[in-house]
Coordinates of C-alpha atoms and ligand atoms in Angstrom, one line a residue:
M1 CA 110.0 99.4 149.7
T2 CA 108.9 95.8 149.5
A3 CA 110.5 93.6 146.8
P4 CA 108.3 93.1 143.8
K5 CA 106.3 89.9 143.6
K6 CA 107.3 87.3 141.1
L7 CA 105.3 86.0 138.2
F8 CA 105.9 82.8 136.2
I9 CA 104.0 82.5 132.9
K10 CA 104.1 79.4 130.9
T11 CA 102.9 79.9 127.3
Y12 CA 101.5 77.2 125.1
G13 CA 100.4 77.3 121.4
C14 CA 100.4 80.1 118.9
Q15 CA 102.3 83.4 118.5
M16 CA 99.2 85.2 119.6
N17 CA 99.5 83.6 123.0
V18 CA 103.1 84.8 123.1
Y19 CA 101.9 88.3 122.5
D20 CA 99.1 88.0 125.1
S21 CA 101.5 86.6 127.7
E22 CA 103.7 89.7 127.2
R23 CA 100.7 92.0 127.6
M24 CA 99.6 90.1 130.7
A25 CA 103.0 90.4 132.3
E26 CA 103.0 94.1 131.6
A27 CA 99.5 94.5 133.0
L28 CA 100.4 92.9 136.3
A29 CA 102.5 95.9 137.2
G30 CA 103.3 94.8 140.8
Y31 CA 105.1 91.7 139.5
E32 CA 108.5 90.9 138.0
Q33 CA 108.8 87.9 135.7
T34 CA 110.7 84.8 136.7
N35 CA 111.7 81.7 134.9
A36 CA 111.5 79.6 138.0
P37 CA 108.0 78.5 139.1
E38 CA 109.3 77.7 142.6
E39 CA 110.2 81.4 143.1
A40 CA 106.8 82.6 141.9
D41 CA 104.0 84.4 143.9
M42 CA 101.8 83.9 140.9
I43 CA 101.8 81.1 138.3
L44 CA 99.9 81.7 135.1
L45 CA 99.4 79.1 132.4
N46 CA 98.5 80.6 129.0
T47 CA 96.9 77.6 127.3
C48 CA 96.1 76.4 123.9
H49 CA 93.1 74.3 122.9
I50 CA 93.8 73.7 119.2
R51 CA 94.9 70.0 119.2
E52 CA 95.3 66.9 121.3
K53 CA 94.2 66.5 124.9
A54 CA 95.0 70.1 125.6
A55 CA 92.8 70.3 128.6
E56 CA 94.3 67.2 130.1
K57 CA 97.8 68.6 129.7
V58 CA 96.8 71.7 131.6
Y59 CA 95.4 69.6 134.5
S60 CA 98.5 67.5 134.7
E61 CA 100.7 70.6 134.6
L62 CA 98.5 72.1 137.4
G63 CA 99.0 68.9 139.4
R64 CA 102.8 69.6 139.4
Y65 CA 102.2 72.9 141.2
K66 CA 100.3 71.3 144.1
G67 CA 103.4 70.9 146.2
L68 CA 104.4 74.5 145.6
K69 CA 101.0 75.7 146.7
A70 CA 101.1 73.5 149.8
D71 CA 104.5 75.1 150.8
K72 CA 103.4 78.6 150.0
P73 CA 99.7 79.1 150.6
D74 CA 99.9 82.7 149.3
L75 CA 100.9 81.4 145.8
K76 CA 98.2 82.3 143.3
I77 CA 97.6 80.0 140.3
G78 CA 95.8 81.2 137.2
V79 CA 94.8 79.7 133.9
A80 CA 94.4 81.9 130.9
G81 CA 94.0 81.2 127.1
C82 CA 91.8 79.0 125.1
V83 CA 91.5 76.1 127.5
A84 CA 90.3 78.7 130.1
Q85 CA 87.7 79.9 127.7
A86 CA 86.5 76.4 126.8
E87 CA 86.5 74.9 130.2
G88 CA 85.7 77.9 132.4
A89 CA 84.6 77.1 136.0
E90 CA 85.1 73.4 135.3
I91 CA 88.9 74.1 135.9
M92 CA 88.2 75.3 139.4
R93 CA 85.9 72.4 140.1
R94 CA 88.6 69.9 139.0
Q95 CA 91.5 71.7 140.5
P96 CA 90.3 73.7 143.5
M97 CA 93.8 75.2 144.0
V98 CA 93.2 77.4 140.9
D99 CA 92.5 81.0 142.0
L100 CA 91.9 82.6 138.7
V101 CA 90.5 81.6 135.3
V102 CA 90.6 84.2 132.5
G103 CA 89.5 83.9 128.8
P104 CA 91.5 85.7 126.0
Q105 CA 88.9 88.5 125.7
S106 CA 89.1 89.5 129.3
Y107 CA 92.9 90.0 129.9
H108 CA 92.5 93.7 130.5
R109 CA 90.5 92.8 133.6
L110 CA 93.4 90.7 135.0
P111 CA 94.9 93.3 137.4
E112 CA 91.5 93.7 139.1
M113 CA 91.0 89.9 139.1
E114 CA 94.5 89.4 140.6
A115 CA 93.6 91.9 143.4
R116 CA 90.5 89.9 144.2
T117 CA 92.5 86.7 144.6
Q118 CA 94.7 88.5 147.2
T119 CA 91.6 88.7 149.5
G120 CA 91.1 85.0 149.1
E121 CA 88.4 85.2 146.5
K122 CA 88.3 83.1 143.3
A123 CA 88.2 85.1 140.1
L124 CA 86.6 83.8 136.9
D125 CA 86.0 85.8 133.7
T126 CA 85.3 84.2 130.3
D127 CA 83.1 87.0 128.9
F128 CA 83.4 88.5 125.4
P129 CA 83.2 92.2 126.5
E130 CA 82.8 95.1 124.1
E131 CA 85.8 97.0 125.4
D132 CA 89.1 97.4 123.5
K133 CA 91.2 95.0 125.5
F134 CA 94.6 96.1 124.1
E135 CA 93.9 99.8 124.6
R136 CA 93.5 99.0 128.3
L137 CA 96.5 96.6 128.4
K138 CA 99.0 99.5 127.8
S139 CA 102.6 98.6 128.0
R140 CA 104.8 99.5 130.9
P141 CA 106.7 102.6 130.1
K142 CA 109.6 102.3 127.7
A143 CA 111.3 99.1 128.7
S144 CA 113.8 98.2 126.0
R145 CA 113.2 95.2 123.8
G146 CA 114.8 92.8 121.4
P147 CA 114.8 93.6 117.7
T148 CA 111.7 91.6 116.8
A149 CA 108.2 91.8 118.2
F150 CA 104.7 90.5 117.7
L151 CA 101.7 92.9 117.4
T152 CA 98.2 91.6 117.5
V153 CA 96.0 93.5 115.0
Q154 CA 93.0 91.2 114.6
E155 CA 91.5 88.5 116.7
G156 CA 88.9 85.8 116.3
C157 CA 87.6 84.0 113.3
D158 CA 84.3 83.9 111.4
K159 CA 85.3 81.0 109.1
F160 CA 84.2 78.0 111.1
C161 CA 86.4 75.4 109.5
A162 CA 84.7 72.1 110.6
F163 CA 87.7 71.0 112.7
C164 CA 88.6 74.2 114.5
V165 CA 87.8 75.6 118.0
V166 CA 89.1 79.1 117.3
P167 CA 85.7 80.6 116.4
Y168 CA 84.4 79.3 119.8
T169 CA 87.4 80.2 122.0
R170 CA 88.5 83.5 120.5
G171 CA 85.1 84.6 119.3
A172 CA 84.1 86.6 116.2
E173 CA 86.6 88.5 114.0
V174 CA 87.5 91.9 115.5
S175 CA 90.1 94.3 114.1
R176 CA 91.9 96.9 116.1
P177 CA 91.8 100.5 114.9
A178 CA 94.8 101.3 112.7
A179 CA 95.8 104.4 114.7
R180 CA 96.3 102.3 117.9
I181 CA 98.3 99.7 116.0
L182 CA 100.5 102.5 114.5
D183 CA 101.1 104.0 118.0
E184 CA 102.0 100.6 119.4
A185 CA 104.4 100.0 116.4
R186 CA 106.1 103.4 116.9
D187 CA 106.5 102.7 120.6
L188 CA 108.1 99.3 119.8
V189 CA 110.5 100.9 117.4
E190 CA 111.5 103.5 120.0
R191 CA 112.3 100.6 122.3
G192 CA 114.6 98.9 119.8
V193 CA 112.3 96.8 117.6
R194 CA 113.2 96.6 113.9
E195 CA 110.9 93.8 112.7
I196 CA 107.2 93.5 113.6
T197 CA 105.0 90.5 112.9
L198 CA 101.4 91.4 112.7
L199 CA 99.2 88.8 114.2
G200 CA 95.7 87.6 113.8
Q201 CA 93.9 84.3 113.6
N202 CA 92.7 85.6 110.2
V203 CA 95.1 88.5 109.8
N204 CA 94.5 89.1 106.1
A205 CA 90.8 89.5 106.9
Y206 CA 91.9 92.7 108.8
H207 CA 89.2 95.4 108.5
G208 CA 89.9 98.1 111.0
A209 CA 89.1 101.8 111.2
G210 CA 91.8 103.8 109.4
P211 CA 93.3 106.9 111.0
D212 CA 91.0 108.9 108.8
G213 CA 87.9 106.8 109.7
S214 CA 87.9 104.9 106.4
D215 CA 87.8 101.1 106.3
Y216 CA 91.4 99.8 106.2
T217 CA 92.6 96.6 104.7
L218 CA 95.7 94.8 105.9
A219 CA 97.6 96.2 102.9
R220 CA 96.7 99.8 103.8
L221 CA 97.9 99.1 107.3
I222 CA 101.1 97.7 106.0
W223 CA 101.7 100.8 103.8
D224 CA 101.2 103.0 106.9
L225 CA 103.7 100.9 108.8
D226 CA 106.1 101.1 105.9
K227 CA 106.4 104.9 106.7
V228 CA 107.4 104.3 110.3
D229 CA 111.1 105.3 110.4
G230 CA 113.3 102.7 112.1
L231 CA 111.0 99.9 111.3
E232 CA 112.8 97.8 108.8
R233 CA 110.7 94.6 108.4
I234 CA 107.1 93.7 108.3
R235 CA 105.6 90.2 108.4
F236 CA 102.1 88.9 109.1
T237 CA 100.5 85.7 110.1
T238 CA 98.2 83.7 109.8
S239 CA 96.2 84.1 106.6
H240 CA 93.3 82.5 104.9
P241 CA 93.4 81.9 101.1
N242 CA 90.0 83.6 100.6
D243 CA 91.2 86.8 102.1
M244 CA 94.3 87.3 99.9
T245 CA 93.1 90.6 98.4
D246 CA 94.6 92.1 95.3
D247 CA 96.1 95.0 97.2
L248 CA 97.8 92.6 99.6
I249 CA 99.3 90.5 96.7
E250 CA 100.5 93.7 95.1
A251 CA 102.1 94.9 98.3
H252 CA 104.3 91.8 98.3
G253 CA 105.7 93.0 95.0
T254 CA 106.1 96.7 95.8
C255 CA 106.5 97.2 99.6
S256 CA 110.2 96.7 100.3
K257 CA 109.7 96.3 104.1
L258 CA 107.2 93.5 103.6
M259 CA 109.3 90.3 103.8
P260 CA 109.1 87.6 101.1
Y261 CA 107.5 85.0 103.2
L262 CA 103.9 84.0 103.4
H263 CA 102.1 81.5 105.6
L264 CA 99.0 80.4 103.8
P265 CA 97.4 77.3 105.2
V266 CA 95.5 75.1 102.8
Q267 CA 94.9 72.1 105.1
S268 CA 94.2 69.5 102.3
G269 CA 94.7 69.0 98.6
S270 CA 91.4 67.1 98.1
D271 CA 88.4 69.2 97.0
R272 CA 86.1 66.7 98.6
I273 CA 87.8 67.0 102.0
L274 CA 88.2 70.8 101.6
K275 CA 84.4 71.0 101.2
R276 CA 83.8 68.8 104.2
M277 CA 86.2 71.0 106.1
N278 CA 84.1 74.0 105.1
R279 CA 87.2 75.7 103.7
S280 CA 85.4 77.4 100.7
H281 CA 88.3 77.2 98.4
T282 CA 89.6 74.3 96.1
A283 CA 93.1 73.0 95.6
E284 CA 93.0 74.6 92.1
S285 CA 91.9 78.0 93.3
Y286 CA 94.7 77.8 96.0
L287 CA 97.3 77.0 93.3
R288 CA 96.1 79.8 91.1
L289 CA 96.4 82.2 94.0
I290 CA 100.0 81.1 94.6
E291 CA 100.8 81.7 91.0
R292 CA 99.5 85.3 91.3
I293 CA 101.5 85.8 94.5
R294 CA 104.6 84.5 92.9
A295 CA 104.0 86.7 89.8
A296 CA 104.1 89.7 92.2
R297 CA 107.1 88.4 94.2
P298 CA 108.9 85.6 92.5
D299 CA 111.2 84.7 95.3
I300 CA 108.5 84.5 98.0
L301 CA 108.9 81.6 100.3
M302 CA 105.6 79.8 100.9
S303 CA 104.6 78.1 104.1
G304 CA 101.4 76.2 105.1
D305 CA 99.5 74.0 107.4
F306 CA 98.0 70.6 106.7
I307 CA 95.7 68.3 108.6
V308 CA 95.9 64.6 107.8
G309 CA 93.4 61.9 108.7
F310 CA 90.4 64.3 108.7
P311 CA 87.2 62.3 109.0
E312 CA 86.4 60.4 105.8
E313 CA 89.9 61.1 104.2
T314 CA 90.7 58.2 101.8
E315 CA 94.1 57.3 100.5
A316 CA 93.1 59.1 97.2
D317 CA 92.3 62.3 99.1
F318 CA 95.7 62.0 100.9
Q319 CA 97.4 61.5 97.5
A320 CA 95.8 64.8 96.3
T321 CA 97.4 66.5 99.4
L322 CA 100.8 65.1 98.4
D323 CA 100.3 66.3 94.8
L324 CA 99.4 69.8 96.0
V325 CA 102.6 69.9 98.2
E326 CA 104.6 68.8 95.1
A327 CA 103.0 71.6 93.1
V328 CA 103.7 74.3 95.6
Q329 CA 107.2 73.5 96.9
Y330 CA 107.0 74.8 100.5
G331 CA 109.9 76.4 102.3
Y332 CA 108.1 75.5 105.6
A333 CA 105.0 73.5 106.3
Y334 CA 103.4 72.4 109.5
S335 CA 101.4 69.2 109.4
F336 CA 99.1 67.7 112.1
K337 CA 97.1 64.6 112.7
Y338 CA 93.5 65.5 112.9
S339 CA 92.4 65.8 116.5
S340 CA 88.7 65.8 117.3
R341 CA 87.6 69.0 119.2
P342 CA 84.5 68.8 121.2
G343 CA 81.8 71.1 120.0
T344 CA 83.1 71.4 116.4
P345 CA 81.0 69.9 113.5
A346 CA 83.7 67.4 112.5
A347 CA 83.7 65.9 116.0
E348 CA 80.4 64.2 115.1
R349 CA 82.0 62.3 112.2
A350 CA 83.6 58.8 112.0
E351 CA 87.4 59.1 112.4
V352 CA 90.1 57.6 110.1
D353 CA 91.9 54.6 111.5
A354 CA 94.7 56.0 113.8
A355 CA 97.5 53.9 112.4
E356 CA 96.5 54.9 108.9
A357 CA 96.5 58.6 109.9
D358 CA 100.0 58.2 111.6
D359 CA 101.3 56.6 108.4
R360 CA 100.0 59.5 106.3
L361 CA 101.4 62.0 108.6
Q362 CA 104.9 60.4 108.4
R363 CA 104.7 60.3 104.6
L364 CA 103.6 64.0 104.3
Q365 CA 106.3 65.1 106.8
A366 CA 109.0 63.2 104.9
L367 CA 108.0 65.0 101.7
I368 CA 107.8 68.4 103.4
T369 CA 111.2 67.9 105.0
R370 CA 112.7 67.1 101.6
Q371 CA 111.3 70.3 100.1
Q372 CA 112.4 72.4 103.1
R373 CA 115.9 71.1 102.9
S374 CA 116.2 71.6 99.1
I375 CA 115.0 75.2 99.4
Q376 CA 117.4 75.8 102.3
E377 CA 120.2 74.3 100.2
S378 CA 119.3 76.5 97.3
M379 CA 120.3 79.5 99.5
V380 CA 124.0 78.3 99.6
G381 CA 126.1 80.8 97.6
R382 CA 123.4 83.5 97.8
T383 CA 123.6 86.7 99.8
V384 CA 120.7 87.3 102.1
N385 CA 120.0 90.1 104.6
V386 CA 120.0 88.9 108.2
L387 CA 118.5 90.6 111.2
F388 CA 120.6 89.5 114.1
E389 CA 118.5 88.6 117.2
K390 CA 120.9 87.1 119.8
P391 CA 124.2 85.4 120.4
G392 CA 124.5 81.9 119.2
R393 CA 125.6 78.9 121.3
L394 CA 129.2 79.1 120.2
E395 CA 131.6 81.8 121.3
G396 CA 131.5 84.9 119.1
Q397 CA 128.6 83.5 117.1
M398 CA 125.4 85.5 116.3
V399 CA 122.0 84.1 115.1
G400 CA 119.4 86.0 113.1
K401 CA 116.7 85.5 110.4
S402 CA 117.0 86.1 106.7
E403 CA 114.2 87.8 104.8
Y404 CA 112.8 84.2 104.2
L405 CA 112.7 83.5 107.9
H406 CA 115.6 81.0 107.7
A407 CA 117.7 81.0 110.9
V408 CA 121.3 82.0 110.0
H409 CA 124.4 81.5 112.2
V410 CA 127.4 83.7 111.6
A411 CA 130.7 83.4 113.6
D412 CA 131.6 87.1 113.7
P413 CA 132.0 89.0 117.0
T414 CA 131.6 92.3 115.3
L415 CA 128.0 91.7 114.6
K416 CA 125.5 93.3 117.0
T417 CA 122.0 92.4 118.1
G418 CA 119.6 94.4 116.1
E419 CA 122.0 94.8 113.1
I420 CA 120.8 93.9 109.6
A421 CA 123.8 92.7 107.5
P422 CA 124.2 91.1 104.1
I423 CA 125.4 87.6 104.7
R424 CA 126.8 85.1 102.1
I425 CA 125.3 81.7 102.9
V426 CA 128.1 79.0 102.9
S427 CA 126.3 75.9 104.2
S428 CA 122.9 74.5 105.1
G429 CA 122.3 72.4 108.2
A430 CA 119.2 70.5 109.4
N431 CA 117.3 73.6 110.5
S432 CA 119.5 76.5 109.8
L433 CA 122.0 78.1 107.5
A434 CA 125.5 79.3 108.2
G435 CA 127.2 82.3 106.5
T436 CA 129.8 85.0 106.6
R437 CA 129.6 88.8 106.1
A438 CA 129.2 89.5 102.4
Ligands
5AD501 N1 93.2 68.9 114.5 C1 94.4 69.0 113.9 N2 94.9 70.2 113.5 C2 94.2 71.3 113.7 N3 94.5 72.6 113.4 C3 93.4 73.3 113.8 N4 92.5 72.6 114.3 C4 92.9 71.3 114.3 C5 92.4 70.0 114.7 N5 91.2 69.9 115.2 C6 95.7 73.0 112.7 C7 95.3 73.7 111.3 C8 95.6 75.1 111.6 C9 96.7 75.1 112.6 C10 96.9 76.3 113.4 O1 96.4 74.0 113.5 O2 96.2 73.2 110.3 O3 96.0 75.9 110.4
SF4_502 FE1 90.3 77.9 112.6 FE2 89.6 77.9 110.0 FE3 89.4 80.1 111.4 FE4 91.8 79.2 110.8 S1 90.3 79.9 109.3 S2 91.2 79.9 112.8 S3 91.5 77.0 110.8 S4 88.2 78.3 111.7

């Protein structure tokens, strides 16, 4: 028997890319994964196009592998993800050493594409085929897993926010059938998973076929997952405010496996900017929505995304964003300086002065950090349930996540990976909590 070939995957961007990289690694059955690019027979970059000079980063990363390819001519180099989708054949024109370019909707064709590269051919696929990609990207049999997993249930986006490339790189919204998701969830649980995070660019817009053929909402899917024995925790991300349906809000109050954490990006607190962003909600409607969610689940921890320096944003618009953040009190929030994306409507508009945008970003991040810290500190003295994921850096220490997604460190060698234990929080650090068994 020949030794398996080695695959090095570098993943950029969102959690969906993390999930996709796992699926691609499993689909390339003749390969074993390695963390060392210099050992690899195939290098795959799973790229992100959402912000910054993403394509440029990919080209410079590819440049670093030139030497490896010169030493090992059989080394295959592939580019996957949203830069692959956006740039297509241009990648091979600019970096002729690239053997394979595959867009996110064509990953199930990867094994066949890889085989073509072995005969010296170049393989390119950035189609949006009609097939069920994930059905054909079946997992390798029964390899055991850590206690948490991602599971993609929905892909693509029909919202067309004026700044965003996702509707172009990931395509239209598609939901996977519930029965397949449930099968995958049961399989994950058999392999040791206790917490599943359902993924989708617009996950709460999920509208898949139910096991009985009826139209399923995300809430109905969550209730079916709630019945899976051995699955203890359910999360989902990322959601759009306009798709927070009544049944989903209610599930936050009544489904005990659904964790009290919600990532609900608003992007801006200025109605004028929200309109220019094509967000189709206002600051007020967002705040009212959060009131309803908190009425259903008072302790829910809110998280969000913000863009500062969107074209035409004035200081008054930015103040409205700060006001909204004050009103919500986020447990986590991610803020980004606007980055013009070619092909999106906002790319045609005049940009805010870069120094001004930097200054706003710093002010927003300072406010968010204060909120995060104060919510973290409010956990001290409380008992939370922690799902332990791995050993910590210190001897005998374990690290896990609370219901609220806070990282919690506990120095207790009797704790096991995969165990859920009540932990009394004793202190709050910069980015994590510390506690002891309650
Ligand atoms: N510039 C800056 N941030 C962006 N995001 C999406 N597109 C852009 C862009 N062009 C942010 C949004 C989104 C998150 C995933 O990335 O806040 O919610
Ligand atoms: Fe992009 Fe808006 Fe769709 Fe989110 S909802 S993926 S920001 S277009």
